[in-house]
Amino acid sequence: MQLNIKEIVTAFMVLFAVIDIVGNVPIVIDLRKKAGHIQSEKASIIAGVIMIVFLFIGQNILSLIGIGVNSFAVAGAFILFFIALEMILGITLYKEDESTSMTASVFPLAFPLIAGPGSLTTLLSLRAEFRLENIIVAVILNVIIIYVVLKTSSKIERLIGQNGINIIRKIFGVILLAIAVKLFAQNIKVLLA
């Protein structure tokens, strides 16, 4: 096992930006009001398990249907690009259907809000670039932060306010946009070689 702090920090930041748990605080608060109670532990653990399981079997699923990790990483770069545009411009390109009988802790909070298409694509994209153990550490660190944010969502909203949340969201959007460009450039070279 070879832990690399730089890879862990980079993978952590990419996942943190894609999951955007701080930017999703208003959604979490709205879900809390609708459901009455959100089980922060359950939502965090389920999201973490989904991400780690997909990290292991996602590549096998891709090879089963004949898609390489580099191709998936390029596709992931496009998804990250559009997520970043949503964050920066304040637009919605993808709308979730929230009508379900399942609890808010699992759906839509754990999946697809936290462990959604963006984060799952990001995990496989990161796997093309980083060592597996570093990505797992980054996922666990994100799950811890997700848990803390879910537990303290109403305090966070009062503390930084709507404008603060919007500013944080735009900053992480720009970071995510730069990461998407880098991911695309590195993996397109492999495909074109």
CSV table of C-alpha atoms in Angstrom, one decimal:
chain,number,residue,atom,x,y,z
A,1,MET,CA,0.0,0.0,0.0
A,2,GLN,CA,1.5,3.3,-1.1
A,3,LEU,CA,-0.3,6.4,0.2
A,4,ASN,CA,0.5,9.6,-1.6
A,5,ILE,CA,-0.6,12.8,0.1
A,6,LYS,CA,-0.7,14.8,-3.2
A,7,GLU,CA,-3.0,12.2,-4.8
A,8,ILE,CA,-5.2,12.0,-1.8
A,9,VAL,CA,-5.6,15.8,-1.6
A,10,THR,CA,-6.2,16.1,-5.3
A,11,ALA,CA,-8.8,13.2,-5.4
A,12,PHE,CA,-10.4,14.7,-2.2
A,13,MET,CA,-10.7,18.1,-3.8
A,14,VAL,CA,-12.1,16.8,-7.0
A,15,LEU,CA,-14.7,14.6,-5.2
A,16,PHE,CA,-15.5,17.5,-2.8
A,17,ALA,CA,-16.2,19.8,-5.7
A,18,VAL,CA,-18.3,17.3,-7.6
A,19,ILE,CA,-20.3,16.2,-4.6
A,20,ASP,CA,-20.7,19.8,-3.6
A,21,ILE,CA,-22.2,19.0,-0.2
A,22,VAL,CA,-21.8,22.6,1.0
A,23,GLY,CA,-23.5,24.0,-2.2
A,24,ASN,CA,-26.3,21.4,-1.6
A,25,VAL,CA,-27.0,22.6,2.0
A,26,PRO,CA,-30.2,24.4,0.8
A,27,ILE,CA,-31.4,21.1,-0.8
A,28,VAL,CA,-30.5,19.2,2.4
A,29,ILE,CA,-32.5,21.8,4.5
A,30,ASP,CA,-35.5,21.5,2.1
A,31,LEU,CA,-35.4,17.7,2.4
A,32,ARG,CA,-35.1,18.0,6.2
A,33,LYS,CA,-38.2,20.2,6.2
A,34,LYS,CA,-40.2,17.8,3.9
A,35,ALA,CA,-39.1,14.5,5.6
A,36,GLY,CA,-39.0,15.9,9.1
A,37,HIS,CA,-35.7,14.1,9.8
A,38,ILE,CA,-32.7,13.0,7.9
A,39,GLN,CA,-30.5,10.2,9.1
A,40,SER,CA,-27.0,11.7,8.5
A,41,GLU,CA,-25.2,8.5,9.4
A,42,LYS,CA,-27.3,6.4,7.1
A,43,ALA,CA,-27.0,8.8,4.2
A,44,SER,CA,-23.2,9.2,4.6
A,45,ILE,CA,-22.5,5.5,5.0
A,46,ILE,CA,-24.7,4.5,2.0
A,47,ALA,CA,-23.2,7.1,-0.2
A,48,GLY,CA,-19.7,6.0,0.8
A,49,VAL,CA,-20.5,2.3,0.2
A,50,ILE,CA,-22.0,3.1,-3.2
A,51,MET,CA,-18.9,5.1,-4.2
A,52,ILE,CA,-16.3,2.5,-3.0
A,53,VAL,CA,-18.2,-0.4,-4.5
A,54,PHE,CA,-18.5,1.4,-7.9
A,55,LEU,CA,-14.7,2.2,-7.6
A,56,PHE,CA,-14.0,-1.6,-7.6
A,57,ILE,CA,-16.7,-2.9,-10.0
A,58,GLY,CA,-17.2,0.0,-12.3
A,59,GLN,CA,-14.1,-0.8,-14.3
A,60,ASN,CA,-15.3,-4.4,-14.7
A,61,ILE,CA,-18.7,-3.3,-15.9
A,62,LEU,CA,-17.0,-1.1,-18.4
A,63,SER,CA,-14.7,-3.8,-19.7
A,64,LEU,CA,-17.7,-6.1,-19.9
A,65,ILE,CA,-19.3,-3.7,-22.4
A,66,GLY,CA,-16.0,-3.0,-24.1
A,67,ILE,CA,-15.2,0.6,-22.9
A,68,GLY,CA,-11.7,1.5,-21.7
A,69,VAL,CA,-11.1,3.6,-18.6
A,70,ASN,CA,-9.5,6.4,-20.7
A,71,SER,CA,-12.6,6.6,-22.8
A,72,PHE,CA,-14.8,6.7,-19.7
A,73,ALA,CA,-12.4,9.4,-18.2
A,74,VAL,CA,-12.9,11.6,-21.3
A,75,ALA,CA,-16.7,11.1,-21.0
A,76,GLY,CA,-16.3,11.9,-17.3
A,77,ALA,CA,-14.4,15.1,-18.1
A,78,PHE,CA,-17.4,16.3,-20.2
A,79,ILE,CA,-19.8,15.5,-17.3
A,80,LEU,CA,-17.5,17.4,-14.9
A,81,PHE,CA,-17.3,20.3,-17.4
A,82,PHE,CA,-21.1,20.6,-17.4
A,83,ILE,CA,-21.4,20.2,-13.6
A,84,ALA,CA,-18.8,23.0,-13.3
A,85,LEU,CA,-20.9,25.2,-15.7
A,86,GLU,CA,-24.0,24.6,-13.6
A,87,MET,CA,-22.0,25.7,-10.5
A,88,ILE,CA,-20.4,28.7,-12.0
A,89,LEU,CA,-23.4,30.0,-14.0
A,90,GLY,CA,-26.1,29.0,-11.6
A,91,ILE,CA,-28.1,27.1,-14.2
A,92,THR,CA,-29.6,23.6,-14.1
A,93,LEU,CA,-28.8,21.3,-17.0
A,94,TYR,CA,-29.9,18.1,-15.2
A,95,LYS,CA,-33.1,17.9,-13.0
A,96,GLU,CA,-33.6,15.1,-10.5
A,97,ASP,CA,-37.1,13.5,-10.1
A,98,GLU,CA,-37.6,13.6,-6.3
A,99,SER,CA,-41.0,11.8,-6.2
A,100,THR,CA,-40.4,8.6,-4.4
A,101,SER,CA,-41.7,6.7,-1.4
A,102,MET,CA,-38.2,5.9,-0.1
A,103,THR,CA,-36.8,7.9,2.8
A,104,ALA,CA,-35.0,11.2,2.1
A,105,SER,CA,-31.9,9.8,3.7
A,106,VAL,CA,-31.3,7.2,1.0
A,107,PHE,CA,-33.1,8.8,-2.0
A,108,PRO,CA,-32.5,11.5,-3.2
A,109,LEU,CA,-29.8,12.3,-0.6
A,110,ALA,CA,-27.3,9.4,-0.6
A,111,PHE,CA,-28.2,8.5,-4.2
A,112,PRO,CA,-28.1,10.4,-6.5
A,113,LEU,CA,-27.4,13.7,-4.7
A,114,ILE,CA,-24.1,12.6,-3.0
A,115,ALA,CA,-23.2,9.4,-4.9
A,116,GLY,CA,-24.7,10.4,-8.3
A,117,PRO,CA,-23.6,10.2,-11.9
A,118,GLY,CA,-21.1,13.0,-11.4
A,119,SER,CA,-19.3,11.4,-8.5
A,120,LEU,CA,-19.4,7.9,-9.9
A,121,THR,CA,-18.0,9.1,-13.2
A,122,THR,CA,-15.4,11.1,-11.4
A,123,LEU,CA,-14.3,8.0,-9.4
A,124,LEU,CA,-13.5,6.0,-12.5
A,125,SER,CA,-11.8,9.0,-14.1
A,126,LEU,CA,-9.6,9.4,-11.0
A,127,ARG,CA,-8.9,5.7,-11.1
A,128,ALA,CA,-7.4,6.2,-14.6
A,129,GLU,CA,-4.9,8.6,-13.0
A,130,PHE,CA,-4.4,7.8,-9.3
A,131,ARG,CA,-3.7,4.7,-7.1
A,132,LEU,CA,-6.8,2.9,-5.7
A,133,GLU,CA,-5.9,3.3,-2.0
A,134,ASN,CA,-5.4,7.1,-2.4
A,135,ILE,CA,-8.9,7.4,-3.9
A,136,ILE,CA,-10.4,5.3,-1.2
A,137,VAL,CA,-8.9,7.5,1.5
A,138,ALA,CA,-10.2,10.6,-0.4
A,139,VAL,CA,-13.7,9.0,-0.5
A,140,ILE,CA,-13.6,8.2,3.3
A,141,LEU,CA,-12.5,11.8,4.0
A,142,ASN,CA,-15.4,13.1,1.9
A,143,VAL,CA,-17.9,10.8,3.7
A,144,ILE,CA,-16.7,12.3,7.0
A,145,ILE,CA,-17.2,15.8,5.7
A,146,ILE,CA,-20.6,14.9,4.2
A,147,TYR,CA,-21.6,13.5,7.6
A,148,VAL,CA,-20.5,16.7,9.5
A,149,VAL,CA,-22.2,18.9,6.9
A,150,LEU,CA,-25.5,16.9,7.1
A,151,LYS,CA,-25.4,17.0,10.9
A,152,THR,CA,-24.8,20.8,11.0
A,153,SER,CA,-26.6,21.9,7.8
A,154,SER,CA,-28.9,24.4,9.5
A,155,LYS,CA,-26.0,25.9,11.5
A,156,ILE,CA,-23.9,26.2,8.3
A,157,GLU,CA,-26.8,28.0,6.5
A,158,ARG,CA,-27.2,30.5,9.3
A,159,LEU,CA,-23.4,31.0,9.6
A,160,ILE,CA,-22.5,31.6,6.0
A,161,GLY,CA,-25.8,32.5,4.5
A,162,GLN,CA,-27.1,32.0,1.0
A,163,ASN,CA,-24.6,34.4,-0.5
A,164,GLY,CA,-21.7,32.5,1.2
A,165,ILE,CA,-23.0,29.2,-0.2
A,166,ASN,CA,-23.3,30.7,-3.7
A,167,ILE,CA,-19.7,32.1,-3.5
A,168,ILE,CA,-18.3,28.7,-2.4
A,169,ARG,CA,-20.2,27.0,-5.1
A,170,LYS,CA,-18.8,29.3,-7.8
A,171,ILE,CA,-15.2,28.9,-6.5
A,172,PHE,CA,-15.5,25.1,-6.6
A,173,GLY,CA,-17.1,25.3,-10.0
A,174,VAL,CA,-14.0,27.1,-11.4
A,175,ILE,CA,-11.7,24.5,-9.7
A,176,LEU,CA,-13.8,21.7,-11.2
A,177,LEU,CA,-13.7,23.3,-14.6
A,178,ALA,CA,-9.9,23.3,-14.5
A,179,ILE,CA,-9.8,19.7,-13.4
A,180,ALA,CA,-12.2,18.7,-16.2
A,181,VAL,CA,-9.9,20.3,-18.8
A,182,LYS,CA,-6.8,18.6,-17.3
A,183,LEU,CA,-8.6,15.2,-17.2
A,184,PHE,CA,-9.7,15.6,-20.8
A,185,ALA,CA,-6.3,16.6,-22.0
A,186,GLN,CA,-4.5,13.7,-20.3
A,187,ASN,CA,-6.8,11.0,-21.4
A,188,ILE,CA,-7.4,12.2,-24.9
A,189,LYS,CA,-3.7,11.9,-25.5
A,190,VAL,CA,-3.8,8.2,-24.6
A,191,LEU,CA,-6.8,7.6,-26.9
A,192,LEU,CA,-5.2,9.4,-29.8
A,193,ALA,CA,-1.8,7.8,-29.4
